[in-house]
mmCIF file of C-alpha atoms (C1' of nucleotides) in Angstrom:
data_model
loop_
_atom_site.group_PDB
_atom_site.id
_atom_site.type_symbol
_atom_site.label_atom_id
_atom_site.label_comp_id
_atom_site.label_asym_id
_atom_site.label_seq_id
_atom_site.Cartn_x
_atom_site.Cartn_y
_atom_site.Cartn_z
ATOM 1 C CA MET A 10 24.868 -10.341 -9.526
ATOM 2 C CA VAL A 11 21.586 -10.820 -8.101
ATOM 3 C CA GLN A 12 20.726 -13.874 -7.861
ATOM 4 C CA PHE A 13 16.698 -15.184 -8.206
ATOM 5 C CA VAL A 14 15.575 -16.659 -4.785
ATOM 6 C CA HIS A 15 13.351 -18.919 -6.339
ATOM 7 C CA PRO A 16 12.547 -19.196 -9.869
ATOM 8 C CA ALA A 17 9.746 -17.433 -11.915
ATOM 9 C CA ARG A 18 6.942 -19.882 -11.805
ATOM 10 C CA ASP A 19 6.156 -19.095 -15.436
ATOM 11 C CA ASP A 20 2.680 -20.593 -15.618
ATOM 12 C CA ILE A 21 0.791 -18.530 -13.338
ATOM 13 C CA THR A 22 -3.695 -19.985 -12.877
ATOM 14 C CA LEU A 23 -6.417 -17.889 -11.311
ATOM 15 C CA ALA A 24 -7.153 -20.446 -9.248
ATOM 16 C CA GLY A 25 -3.875 -19.340 -7.435
ATOM 17 C CA VAL A 26 -4.068 -15.901 -7.395
ATOM 18 C CA LEU A 27 -7.152 -15.714 -6.354
ATOM 19 C CA ALA A 28 -6.151 -17.426 -3.756
ATOM 20 C CA ALA A 29 -2.903 -15.957 -3.418
ATOM 21 C CA LEU A 30 -4.809 -12.361 -2.929
ATOM 22 C CA ALA A 31 -7.851 -14.152 -0.621
ATOM 23 C CA ASP A 32 -6.006 -13.558 2.806
ATOM 24 C CA PRO A 33 -6.299 -10.017 3.679
ATOM 25 C CA MET A 34 -2.458 -10.356 4.077
ATOM 26 C CA ARG A 35 -1.251 -10.767 1.493
ATOM 27 C CA LEU A 36 -3.313 -8.596 -0.360
ATOM 28 C CA ARG A 37 -2.140 -5.377 2.044
ATOM 29 C CA ILE A 38 1.944 -6.787 1.063
ATOM 30 C CA VAL A 39 0.994 -7.272 -2.719
ATOM 31 C CA ARG A 40 -0.141 -3.358 -2.178
ATOM 32 C CA SER A 41 2.220 -1.318 -0.441
ATOM 33 C CA LEU A 42 4.813 -3.682 -2.676
ATOM 34 C CA LEU A 43 2.675 -1.934 -5.792
ATOM 35 C CA GLN A 44 2.151 1.401 -3.810
ATOM 36 C CA GLU A 45 5.595 2.244 -1.499
ATOM 37 C CA GLY A 46 7.980 2.178 -4.298
ATOM 38 C CA ASP A 47 7.262 -1.597 -5.782
ATOM 39 C CA CYS A 48 10.912 -3.101 -4.522
ATOM 40 C CA LEU A 49 10.817 -2.933 -0.247
ATOM 41 C CA SER A 50 11.285 -6.748 1.242
ATOM 42 C CA CYS A 51 9.734 -8.694 3.375
ATOM 43 C CA THR A 52 9.805 -7.314 7.198
ATOM 44 C CA ALA A 53 9.351 -3.530 5.151
ATOM 45 C CA ALA A 54 6.346 -5.461 3.536
ATOM 46 C CA ALA A 55 4.304 -6.282 6.336
ATOM 47 C CA PRO A 56 1.164 -4.984 7.416
ATOM 48 C CA CYS A 57 1.942 -4.671 10.930
ATOM 49 C CA PRO A 58 5.659 -5.265 12.528
ATOM 50 C CA ASP A 59 4.556 -7.639 15.383
ATOM 51 C CA ILE A 60 3.641 -10.981 12.848
ATOM 52 C CA PRO A 61 5.818 -13.744 13.468
ATOM 53 C CA LYS A 62 8.684 -13.503 10.321
ATOM 54 C CA SER A 63 8.257 -17.838 9.842
ATOM 55 C CA THR A 64 4.208 -16.902 8.902
ATOM 56 C CA LEU A 65 5.444 -13.837 7.043
ATOM 57 C CA SER A 66 7.876 -15.869 5.358
ATOM 58 C CA ASN A 67 5.110 -18.337 4.373
ATOM 59 C CA HIS A 68 2.474 -15.648 3.094
ATOM 60 C CA PHE A 69 5.887 -14.415 0.552
ATOM 61 C CA ARG A 70 6.867 -17.519 -0.039
ATOM 62 C CA VAL A 71 2.410 -18.310 -1.350
ATOM 63 C CA LEU A 72 2.808 -15.367 -3.038
ATOM 64 C CA ARG A 73 5.684 -16.167 -4.995
ATOM 65 C CA ASP A 74 4.080 -19.482 -5.469
ATOM 66 C CA ALA A 75 1.624 -18.453 -7.612
ATOM 67 C CA GLY A 76 3.290 -15.898 -9.723
ATOM 68 C CA LEU A 77 2.825 -12.798 -7.652
ATOM 69 C CA ILE A 78 5.882 -11.844 -7.204
ATOM 70 C CA GLN A 79 9.872 -12.262 -8.156
ATOM 71 C CA THR A 80 11.586 -11.884 -5.043
ATOM 72 C CA THR A 81 15.683 -11.603 -5.730
ATOM 73 C CA LYS A 82 19.089 -11.282 -2.610
ATOM 74 C CA LYS A 83 20.691 -8.298 -2.622
ATOM 75 C CA GLY A 84 22.808 -8.756 0.791
ATOM 76 C CA VAL A 85 21.429 -8.893 3.771
ATOM 77 C CA GLU A 86 17.941 -8.874 1.847
ATOM 78 C CA HIS A 87 15.414 -9.730 -0.677
ATOM 79 C CA ARG A 88 14.030 -7.784 -2.477
ATOM 80 C CA ASN A 89 10.637 -8.101 -3.662
ATOM 81 C CA VAL A 90 8.546 -7.088 -7.238
ATOM 82 C CA VAL A 91 4.999 -7.047 -8.272
ATOM 83 C CA ARG A 92 5.190 -9.245 -11.670
ATOM 84 C CA GLU A 93 3.373 -6.400 -12.721
ATOM 85 C CA ALA A 94 4.046 -7.328 -16.468
ATOM 86 C CA ASP A 95 3.663 -10.371 -16.635
ATOM 87 C CA ILE A 96 0.053 -10.776 -14.326
ATOM 88 C CA ASN A 97 -1.180 -8.853 -16.876
ATOM 89 C CA ALA A 98 -0.053 -10.145 -19.713
ATOM 90 C CA ARG A 99 -2.121 -13.647 -18.010
ATOM 91 C CA PHE A 100 -4.519 -12.033 -16.676
ATOM 92 C CA PRO A 101 -5.629 -8.633 -18.287
ATOM 93 C CA GLY A 102 -7.610 -5.890 -16.508
ATOM 94 C CA LEU A 103 -7.785 -8.340 -12.508
ATOM 95 C CA LEU A 104 -5.104 -7.267 -11.092
ATOM 96 C CA LYS A 105 -6.254 -3.696 -11.336
ATOM 97 C CA ALA A 106 -9.205 -4.819 -10.746
ATOM 98 C CA ILE A 107 -8.896 -7.288 -7.516
ATOM 99 C CA LEU A 108 -7.288 -3.453 -6.041
ATOM 100 C CA LYS A 109 -9.040 -1.472 -7.031
ATOM 101 C CA HIS A 110 -11.350 -2.964 -3.974
ATOM 102 C CA ALA A 111 -8.487 -3.291 -1.299
ATOM 103 C CA ASP A 112 -9.430 -0.495 1.949
ATOM 104 C CA ALA A 113 -6.795 1.748 2.130
ATOM 105 C CA MET B 12 -43.939 -18.422 -1.175
ATOM 106 C CA VAL B 13 -40.619 -17.972 -2.025
ATOM 107 C CA GLN B 14 -38.571 -19.485 0.863
ATOM 108 C CA PHE B 15 -35.243 -18.530 1.120
ATOM 109 C CA VAL B 16 -32.842 -20.942 2.294
ATOM 110 C CA HIS B 17 -30.448 -19.193 4.496
ATOM 111 C CA PRO B 18 -30.710 -14.918 4.125
ATOM 112 C CA ALA B 19 -28.438 -13.375 2.164
ATOM 113 C CA ARG B 20 -26.101 -11.528 3.618
ATOM 114 C CA ASP B 21 -25.468 -7.960 3.167
ATOM 115 C CA ASP B 22 -21.809 -7.679 3.575
ATOM 116 C CA ILE B 23 -20.153 -9.065 1.002
ATOM 117 C CA THR B 24 -15.616 -8.789 1.207
ATOM 118 C CA LEU B 25 -12.888 -8.292 -0.812
ATOM 119 C CA ALA B 26 -10.921 -11.470 1.114
ATOM 120 C CA GLY B 27 -14.434 -13.636 0.677
ATOM 121 C CA VAL B 28 -15.701 -12.862 -2.494
ATOM 122 C CA LEU B 29 -11.563 -13.651 -3.888
ATOM 123 C CA ALA B 30 -11.272 -16.848 -1.415
ATOM 124 C CA ALA B 31 -14.535 -18.603 -2.720
ATOM 125 C CA LEU B 32 -14.288 -18.071 -6.717
ATOM 126 C CA ALA B 33 -10.695 -19.259 -5.737
ATOM 127 C CA ASP B 34 -12.164 -22.546 -5.974
ATOM 128 C CA PRO B 35 -12.872 -23.828 -9.509
ATOM 129 C CA MET B 36 -14.882 -25.917 -8.372
ATOM 130 C CA ARG B 37 -17.007 -22.208 -7.249
ATOM 131 C CA LEU B 38 -15.819 -20.456 -9.941
ATOM 132 C CA ARG B 39 -18.318 -23.200 -12.375
ATOM 133 C CA ILE B 40 -21.240 -23.094 -10.443
ATOM 134 C CA VAL B 41 -21.372 -19.479 -10.781
ATOM 135 C CA ARG B 42 -20.338 -19.398 -13.961
ATOM 136 C CA SER B 43 -22.987 -22.063 -15.100
ATOM 137 C CA LEU B 44 -25.080 -20.322 -13.608
ATOM 138 C CA LEU B 45 -24.656 -17.430 -15.266
ATOM 139 C CA GLN B 46 -24.939 -18.710 -18.707
ATOM 140 C CA GLU B 47 -27.519 -21.075 -18.740
ATOM 141 C CA GLY B 48 -30.304 -19.312 -16.998
ATOM 142 C CA ASP B 49 -29.269 -18.965 -13.781
ATOM 143 C CA CYS B 50 -31.137 -19.962 -11.993
ATOM 144 C CA LEU B 51 -30.598 -23.612 -11.284
ATOM 145 C CA SER B 52 -30.449 -26.426 -8.429
ATOM 146 C CA CYS B 53 -27.221 -27.426 -7.187
ATOM 147 C CA THR B 54 -26.833 -30.707 -8.811
ATOM 148 C CA ALA B 55 -27.884 -28.943 -12.521
ATOM 149 C CA ALA B 56 -24.749 -26.595 -11.008
ATOM 150 C CA ALA B 57 -22.759 -28.914 -10.149
ATOM 151 C CA PRO B 58 -18.844 -29.007 -12.348
ATOM 152 C CA CYS B 59 -20.019 -32.955 -12.853
ATOM 153 C CA PRO B 60 -21.701 -35.400 -11.767
ATOM 154 C CA ASP B 61 -19.861 -37.953 -10.614
ATOM 155 C CA ILE B 62 -18.871 -35.613 -7.430
ATOM 156 C CA PRO B 63 -19.874 -36.403 -3.568
ATOM 157 C CA LYS B 64 -23.485 -34.661 -2.079
ATOM 158 C CA SER B 65 -21.735 -33.176 1.208
ATOM 159 C CA THR B 66 -19.340 -32.160 -0.837
ATOM 160 C CA LEU B 67 -20.701 -30.041 -3.549
ATOM 161 C CA SER B 68 -23.533 -28.529 -0.303
ATOM 162 C CA ASN B 69 -20.566 -27.102 1.262
ATOM 163 C CA HIS B 70 -19.736 -25.934 -1.780
ATOM 164 C CA PHE B 71 -22.497 -23.710 -1.881
ATOM 165 C CA ARG B 72 -22.386 -22.415 1.235
ATOM 166 C CA VAL B 73 -19.305 -21.002 1.339
ATOM 167 C CA LEU B 74 -21.568 -19.296 -1.835
ATOM 168 C CA ARG B 75 -23.767 -18.151 0.212
ATOM 169 C CA ASP B 76 -21.599 -17.515 2.595
ATOM 170 C CA ALA B 77 -19.271 -15.421 0.325
ATOM 171 C CA GLY B 78 -22.935 -13.222 -1.031
ATOM 172 C CA LEU B 79 -21.814 -15.279 -4.446
ATOM 173 C CA ILE B 80 -25.509 -15.993 -4.757
ATOM 174 C CA GLN B 81 -29.558 -16.430 -3.113
ATOM 175 C CA THR B 82 -30.468 -19.731 -3.114
ATOM 176 C CA THR B 83 -34.904 -19.887 -2.543
ATOM 177 C CA LYS B 84 -36.226 -23.858 -1.984
ATOM 178 C CA LYS B 85 -39.043 -24.322 -4.619
ATOM 179 C CA GLY B 86 -40.071 -28.050 -4.002
ATOM 180 C CA VAL B 87 -38.040 -30.466 -3.689
ATOM 181 C CA GLU B 88 -35.589 -28.412 -4.898
ATOM 182 C CA HIS B 89 -32.688 -25.254 -3.908
ATOM 183 C CA ARG B 90 -32.390 -23.094 -6.648
ATOM 184 C CA ASN B 91 -29.521 -21.354 -7.619
ATOM 185 C CA VAL B 92 -29.137 -17.382 -7.928
ATOM 186 C CA VAL B 93 -25.990 -14.967 -8.112
ATOM 187 C CA ARG B 94 -26.359 -12.303 -6.313
ATOM 188 C CA GLU B 95 -25.239 -10.165 -9.847
ATOM 189 C CA ALA B 96 -26.398 -6.855 -8.957
ATOM 190 C CA ASP B 97 -25.346 -6.435 -5.234
ATOM 191 C CA ILE B 98 -22.033 -7.435 -6.345
ATOM 192 C CA ASN B 99 -21.491 -5.563 -8.887
ATOM 193 C CA ALA B 100 -23.000 -2.341 -6.589
ATOM 194 C CA ARG B 101 -20.138 -3.621 -3.379
ATOM 195 C CA PHE B 102 -16.855 -4.395 -6.001
ATOM 196 C CA PRO B 103 -17.627 -2.914 -9.477
ATOM 197 C CA GLY B 104 -16.298 -4.372 -12.590
ATOM 198 C CA LEU B 105 -14.648 -7.501 -10.255
ATOM 199 C CA LEU B 106 -16.986 -10.141 -11.294
ATOM 200 C CA LYS B 107 -16.376 -9.045 -14.216
ATOM 201 C CA ALA B 108 -12.803 -9.497 -15.024
ATOM 202 C CA ILE B 109 -12.042 -12.315 -13.123
ATOM 203 C CA LEU B 110 -15.269 -14.541 -14.848
ATOM 204 C CA LYS B 111 -13.052 -12.810 -18.638
ATOM 205 C CA HIS B 112 -10.638 -15.580 -17.328
ATOM 206 C CA ALA B 113 -12.710 -17.723 -16.633
ATOM 207 C CA ASP B 114 -11.851 -21.305 -18.583
ATOM 208 C CA ALA B 115 -13.623 -21.787 -21.134
ATOM 209 C "C1'" DT C 5 39.045 -13.452 11.210
ATOM 210 C "C1'" DT C 6 35.974 -14.022 14.179
ATOM 211 C "C1'" DC C 7 32.066 -12.435 16.224
ATOM 212 C "C1'" DA C 8 27.599 -10.378 16.640
ATOM 213 C "C1'" DA C 9 23.144 -8.474 14.344
ATOM 214 C "C1'" DT C 10 20.128 -8.699 11.085
ATOM 215 C "C1'" DA C 11 16.750 -10.933 7.454
ATOM 216 C "C1'" DG C 12 14.842 -15.000 6.236
ATOM 217 C "C1'" DT C 13 14.571 -19.826 5.746
ATOM 218 C "C1'" DC C 14 13.019 -24.247 6.580
ATOM 219 C "C1'" DC C 15 11.260 -27.906 9.729
ATOM 220 C "C1'" DC C 16 7.385 -29.371 12.947
ATOM 221 C "C1'" DA C 17 4.017 -29.498 16.007
ATOM 222 C "C1'" DT C 18 -0.232 -27.622 17.288
ATOM 223 C "C1'" DA C 19 -4.436 -25.736 14.637
ATOM 224 C "C1'" DT C 20 -7.741 -25.281 11.627
ATOM 225 C "C1'" DT C 21 -9.911 -25.824 7.894
ATOM 226 C "C1'" DT C 22 -11.802 -29.336 3.823
ATOM 227 C "C1'" DC C 23 -13.055 -33.325 2.361
ATOM 228 C "C1'" DC C 24 -16.487 -37.115 1.912
ATOM 229 C "C1'" DG C 25 -19.815 -41.097 3.614
ATOM 230 C "C1'" DA C 26 -23.674 -42.089 5.981
ATOM 231 C "C1'" DA C 27 -27.798 -40.886 8.680
ATOM 232 C "C1'" DC C 28 -31.471 -37.366 8.774
ATOM 233 C "C1'" DT C 29 -34.852 -33.814 6.635
ATOM 234 C "C1'" DA C 30 -38.563 -32.349 3.848
ATOM 235 C "C1'" DT C 31 -41.378 -32.321 -0.102
ATOM 236 C "C1'" DT C 32 -43.863 -34.641 -4.293
ATOM 237 C "C1'" DG C 33 -45.911 -37.525 -6.436
ATOM 238 C "C1'" DA C 34 -47.674 -42.528 -6.854
ATOM 239 C "C1'" DT D 3 -48.610 -44.785 3.372
ATOM 240 C "C1'" DC D 4 -44.278 -45.242 1.206
ATOM 241 C "C1'" DA D 5 -40.187 -44.142 -1.687
ATOM 242 C "C1'" DA D 6 -37.894 -41.168 -4.928
ATOM 243 C "C1'" DT D 7 -35.539 -36.663 -4.893
ATOM 244 C "C1'" DA D 8 -32.301 -32.810 -3.132
ATOM 245 C "C1'" DG D 9 -30.402 -31.153 -0.053
ATOM 246 C "C1'" DT D 10 -28.135 -30.180 4.921
ATOM 247 C "C1'" DT D 11 -26.112 -32.102 8.735
ATOM 248 C "C1'" DC D 12 -22.715 -34.760 11.204
ATOM 249 C "C1'" DG D 13 -17.862 -36.787 13.220
ATOM 250 C "C1'" DG D 14 -13.393 -38.783 10.930
ATOM 251 C "C1'" DA D 15 -9.907 -38.651 8.862
ATOM 252 C "C1'" DA D 16 -7.399 -34.961 5.433
ATOM 253 C "C1'" DA D 17 -5.070 -31.560 4.035
ATOM 254 C "C1'" DT D 18 -3.309 -26.683 4.745
ATOM 255 C "C1'" DA D 19 -2.334 -22.984 7.752
ATOM 256 C "C1'" DT D 20 0.417 -20.979 11.917
ATOM 257 C "C1'" DG D 21 4.174 -19.831 14.451
ATOM 258 C "C1'" DG D 22 7.832 -20.918 17.730
ATOM 259 C "C1'" DG D 23 12.132 -21.452 17.532
ATOM 260 C "C1'" DA D 24 17.021 -23.651 15.046
ATOM 261 C "C1'" DC D 25 19.031 -23.432 10.885
ATOM 262 C "C1'" DT D 26 21.909 -19.961 6.960
ATOM 263 C "C1'" DA D 27 23.640 -16.183 5.005
ATOM 264 C "C1'" DT D 28 25.668 -11.431 4.672
ATOM 265 C "C1'" DT D 29 27.285 -7.827 6.658
ATOM 266 C "C1'" DG D 30 30.146 -4.423 9.512
ATOM 267 C "C1'" DA D 31 32.631 -3.887 13.574
ATOM 268 C "C1'" DA D 32 36.251 -5.020 17.049
#
DNA sequence: TTCAATAGTCCCATATTTCCGAACTATTGA
DNA sequence: TCAATAGTTCGGAAATATGGGACTATTGAA
């Protein structure tokens, strides 16, 4: 049984998306989620290993609150997915335009 | 003689641009600058008349620091221009993609 | 079972950032 | 010279972000 950690918010706002992605760490999280299989645990998607987990958890919460990711719980770890379809439906082309310029 | 209020910063960053435009008020300022002649004074570009001027000044400083606008001084007022060419050169398509979804 | 390990969340104190009133500066026009 | 206008700057209060530590949930092993 798939269990949502938090209900996916359905009112994705432009300001929310921009603010969420304005943070370099969160932008990298989204990039790695999209690149490497799209369904990573929080620690697996973390940009660096030495980041405090409470800080990391905060960043994931911001991404969830902005409607950028959806988190499900599977066993002991949380699986994160970028809500690409929802974002593209709401703001066509935006995510792609931003990620295009995120440094590799 | 044209006088730049602050030197235009030449290292426009993605995070800077996103953070600057993540604020609804600043996004509206940029929109009105682009729409209505592109060369407005600070108060003319303000989204609402009752905003404190120190707050407004802060927003313009953030936009300048992000490299989004260039401010010149002409007489008693400051003229603001969106640095469209510079932004498009640095991040092609980004500004347009964001502004496309800014509510009218 | 019970116990340890793992993955995150939650709480809260500190640090940083933003907001805005008030004082200040620069320019113009009377 | 004086008043008015347009912004900036300063500084304290309000809001937000950071991260350490305690807590929860799940799994796997003894």
